[in-house]
Amino acid sequence: AQSVTQPDIHITVSEGASLELRCNYSYGATPYLFWYVQSPGQGLQLLLKYFSGDTLVQGIKGFEAEFKRSQSSFNLRKPSVHWSDAAEYFCAVGAGDYKLSFGAGTTVTVRA
Amino acid sequence: GAVVSQHPSRVICKSGTSVKIECRSLDFQATTMFWYRQFPKKSLMLMATSNEGSKATYEQGVEKDKFLINHASLTLSTLTVTSAHPEDSSFYICSAERQRTSYNEQFFGPGTRLTVL
């Protein structure tokens, strides 16, 4: 079975600074990888996904993620964060049965 | 496109009563919908997979008699929490699957906050 680890529970970053959220997965085959963002009390919004091909994936809101098979990682990055990026971020891995397994999430706080 | 709604967004009920939560795919047909439960500051836990016209498949440890799922049409799935108790209080999120050529993508609803008094 697949699993996802997000090592950072909480990250605080200054507005305008860069952000990187870590995600490591465990899965025997080529995974389908996702990053979602959740604002307080809201559902999940897809930021980006990786299925195959180019390992650097561009998403919405200026986010990107890089798939590194050798490291079993799919880290999310943003060059310059905005106060509106404060939210909970979830990494997820999908398998052949289309079920998603989510990481525990990383809370991002943006300070002025 | 690919909008999923949930109703109600928030519900408070007394212990022992039943609560029904609706999940609708507004602009696409979904043969499969998923129900998740999210505890505060925690990840999403898959509860069950709901397939249109057939019985739901529950994940291990989820009580199917407590969490009744019905997927009566290609755009509607319902979750009924029966004889709710305070420990059932949680944030319930549904997702609807839209078929793609490479991978069936899930689209998430905004969630329902259930509080059982």
Coordinates of C-alpha atoms in Angstrom, one line a residue:
Chain A
A1 CA 0.0 0.0 0.0
Q2 CA 1.1 3.5 -0.7
S3 CA 1.9 6.1 2.0
V4 CA 2.9 9.7 2.2
T5 CA 5.1 11.5 4.7
Q6 CA 5.2 15.2 5.2
P7 CA 8.0 15.8 7.6
D8 CA 7.2 19.4 8.5
I9 CA 4.1 19.9 10.6
H10 CA 4.3 23.7 10.6
I11 CA 6.3 26.2 8.6
T12 CA 6.4 30.0 9.1
V13 CA 7.7 32.1 6.3
S14 CA 7.9 35.8 5.7
E15 CA 5.8 37.4 3.0
G16 CA 7.9 37.6 -0.1
A17 CA 10.2 34.8 0.9
S18 CA 10.5 31.5 -0.8
L19 CA 8.7 28.4 0.4
E20 CA 9.4 24.7 0.1
L21 CA 7.2 21.9 1.5
R22 CA 8.6 18.4 1.6
C23 CA 6.8 15.3 0.6
N24 CA 8.1 11.7 0.6
Y25 CA 6.1 8.8 -0.7
S26 CA 6.2 5.1 -0.6
Y27 CA 4.8 3.1 -3.5
G28 CA 6.1 0.2 -5.5
A29 CA 5.2 1.5 -8.9
T30 CA 5.2 4.8 -10.6
P31 CA 3.0 7.0 -8.4
Y32 CA 0.4 9.6 -9.3
L33 CA 1.3 12.6 -7.0
F34 CA -0.8 15.5 -6.0
W35 CA -0.5 18.7 -3.9
Y36 CA -3.7 20.1 -2.4
V37 CA -4.3 23.3 -0.4
Q38 CA -7.0 23.7 2.2
S39 CA -8.0 27.0 3.6
P40 CA -9.6 27.0 7.1
G41 CA -13.0 25.3 7.1
Q42 CA -12.8 24.6 3.3
G43 CA -12.4 21.6 1.1
L44 CA -9.3 20.8 -0.9
Q45 CA -8.1 22.6 -4.0
L46 CA -5.7 20.9 -6.4
L47 CA -2.5 22.9 -6.8
L48 CA -0.8 20.5 -9.2
K49 CA -0.3 16.9 -10.1
Y50 CA 2.3 14.6 -11.6
F51 CA 1.4 11.6 -13.7
S52 CA 4.3 11.2 -16.0
G53 CA 6.7 13.1 -18.2
D54 CA 8.5 16.2 -17.2
T55 CA 9.4 15.9 -13.6
L56 CA 9.0 19.6 -12.9
V57 CA 5.3 20.4 -12.7
Q58 CA 3.8 23.8 -12.7
G59 CA 0.6 24.5 -10.9
I60 CA -1.8 27.2 -10.0
K61 CA -1.0 30.2 -7.8
G62 CA 2.6 30.2 -8.8
F63 CA 3.4 26.8 -7.2
E64 CA 5.6 24.2 -8.7
A65 CA 6.8 20.7 -7.6
E66 CA 9.6 18.4 -8.7
F67 CA 9.3 14.7 -8.8
K68 CA 12.5 12.9 -7.8
R69 CA 12.2 9.2 -8.2
S70 CA 15.6 8.5 -6.6
Q71 CA 14.6 10.3 -3.5
S72 CA 10.9 9.3 -3.6
S73 CA 10.1 12.9 -3.1
F74 CA 7.7 15.4 -4.6
N75 CA 8.5 18.7 -2.9
L76 CA 6.4 21.8 -3.4
R77 CA 7.9 25.2 -4.0
K78 CA 6.9 28.8 -4.4
P79 CA 9.5 31.5 -5.1
S80 CA 7.7 34.3 -3.3
V81 CA 4.8 33.7 -0.9
H82 CA 1.8 36.0 -0.4
W83 CA -0.2 36.4 2.8
S84 CA -3.0 34.5 1.1
D85 CA -0.8 31.4 0.8
A86 CA -1.3 30.8 4.6
A87 CA -3.2 27.5 4.6
E88 CA -2.8 23.7 5.1
Y89 CA -1.0 21.8 2.4
F90 CA -1.5 18.2 1.7
C91 CA 0.6 15.9 -0.5
A92 CA -1.2 12.8 -1.8
V93 CA -0.3 9.7 -3.7
G94 CA -2.7 7.8 -6.0
A95 CA -2.4 4.2 -6.9
G96 CA -4.0 2.1 -9.6
D97 CA -7.3 1.8 -7.8
Y98 CA -7.5 5.6 -7.9
K99 CA -7.7 5.9 -4.1
L100 CA -5.7 8.7 -2.6
S101 CA -3.5 8.5 0.4
F102 CA -2.8 11.8 2.1
G103 CA 0.1 13.0 4.2
A104 CA -0.6 14.5 7.5
G105 CA -0.4 18.0 6.1
T106 CA 1.9 21.1 6.6
T107 CA 0.5 24.2 8.1
V108 CA 1.9 27.3 6.5
T109 CA 1.9 30.6 8.4
V110 CA 2.9 33.8 6.6
R111 CA 4.2 36.7 8.6
A112 CA 4.2 40.2 7.4
Chain B
G1 CA -16.0 22.9 -14.6
A2 CA -15.8 20.0 -12.2
V3 CA -17.6 21.6 -9.2
V4 CA -18.6 19.5 -6.3
S5 CA -21.0 20.8 -3.7
Q6 CA -21.9 19.5 -0.2
H7 CA -25.0 20.2 1.8
P8 CA -25.3 21.3 4.5
S9 CA -22.0 23.1 5.1
R10 CA -22.5 22.9 8.8
V11 CA -24.9 21.0 11.0
I12 CA -25.4 20.7 14.8
C13 CA -27.5 17.8 16.1
K14 CA -28.3 16.1 19.4
S15 CA -26.8 12.8 20.4
G16 CA -28.8 9.9 19.1
T17 CA -30.2 11.6 16.0
S18 CA -29.3 10.9 12.4
V19 CA -27.8 13.3 10.0
K20 CA -27.7 13.2 6.2
I21 CA -25.0 14.9 4.2
E22 CA -25.3 15.3 0.4
C23 CA -22.6 15.4 -2.1
R24 CA -23.3 16.5 -5.7
S25 CA -21.2 16.8 -8.8
L26 CA -22.7 19.9 -10.4
D27 CA -21.4 19.8 -14.0
F28 CA -20.2 16.3 -14.6
Q29 CA -21.3 12.7 -13.9
A30 CA -19.4 10.8 -11.3
T31 CA -19.7 7.0 -11.2
T32 CA -17.5 7.0 -8.1
M33 CA -17.5 9.3 -5.1
F34 CA -15.4 9.1 -2.0
W35 CA -16.1 10.1 1.5
Y36 CA -13.4 11.3 3.9
R37 CA -13.3 12.3 7.5
Q38 CA -10.9 14.9 8.8
F39 CA -10.1 15.5 12.4
P40 CA -8.8 18.8 13.6
K41 CA -5.2 19.4 12.5
K42 CA -5.2 16.0 10.9
S43 CA -5.1 14.5 7.5
L44 CA -8.0 13.2 5.5
M45 CA -9.0 9.6 6.3
L46 CA -10.8 7.7 3.5
M47 CA -14.0 6.3 4.9
A48 CA -15.6 4.6 1.9
T49 CA -15.8 4.5 -1.9
S50 CA -19.3 5.0 -3.3
N51 CA -20.2 3.6 -6.6
E52 CA -23.4 4.5 -8.4
G53 CA -26.0 1.8 -8.3
S54 CA -24.0 -0.5 -6.0
K55 CA -23.1 -0.9 -2.4
A56 CA -20.3 1.3 -1.0
T57 CA -17.0 -0.2 -0.1
Y58 CA -15.9 0.7 3.4
E59 CA -12.3 1.1 4.6
Q60 CA -11.1 -1.1 7.4
G61 CA -12.4 0.2 10.8
V62 CA -15.3 2.2 9.4
E63 CA -18.7 1.1 10.7
K64 CA -20.9 0.6 7.7
D65 CA -24.0 0.5 9.9
K66 CA -23.2 3.8 11.4
F67 CA -22.1 5.6 8.2
L68 CA -24.7 4.7 5.6
I69 CA -23.8 5.7 2.0
N70 CA -26.1 5.8 -0.9
H71 CA -25.1 6.7 -4.4
A72 CA -28.5 6.8 -6.1
S73 CA -27.5 8.7 -9.3
L74 CA -24.5 9.8 -11.2
T75 CA -24.5 13.2 -9.6
L76 CA -25.5 12.5 -6.0
S77 CA -24.1 10.5 -3.1
T78 CA -25.3 10.8 0.5
L79 CA -23.7 10.0 3.8
T80 CA -26.0 9.4 6.7
V81 CA -24.5 9.3 10.2
T82 CA -26.9 7.2 12.2
S83 CA -27.4 7.6 15.9
A84 CA -24.8 10.2 16.0
H85 CA -22.6 10.7 19.1
P86 CA -20.2 13.4 20.1
E87 CA -17.3 11.3 18.9
D88 CA -18.8 11.5 15.4
S89 CA -18.2 15.2 15.4
S90 CA -15.8 15.9 12.6
F91 CA -15.3 17.5 9.2
Y92 CA -16.7 15.3 6.4
I93 CA -15.4 15.8 2.9
C94 CA -16.6 14.1 -0.3
S95 CA -14.9 13.9 -3.6
A96 CA -16.3 13.0 -7.0
E97 CA -14.2 11.2 -9.6
R98 CA -14.2 12.3 -13.2
Q99 CA -12.9 10.0 -15.8
R100 CA -9.9 11.0 -17.7
T101 CA -7.8 9.3 -20.3
S102 CA -4.9 8.7 -18.0
Y103 CA -6.2 8.9 -14.5
N104 CA -9.6 9.4 -12.9
E105 CA -9.2 12.8 -11.1
Q106 CA -11.0 13.5 -7.9
F107 CA -12.7 16.8 -7.2
F108 CA -13.4 17.8 -3.7
G109 CA -16.5 19.3 -2.1
P110 CA -16.1 22.1 0.5
G111 CA -16.8 19.9 3.4
T112 CA -19.5 19.6 6.1
R113 CA -18.8 20.4 9.7
L114 CA -20.8 18.1 12.0
T115 CA -21.1 18.8 15.6
V116 CA -22.9 16.4 17.8
L117 CA -24.0 17.7 21.2

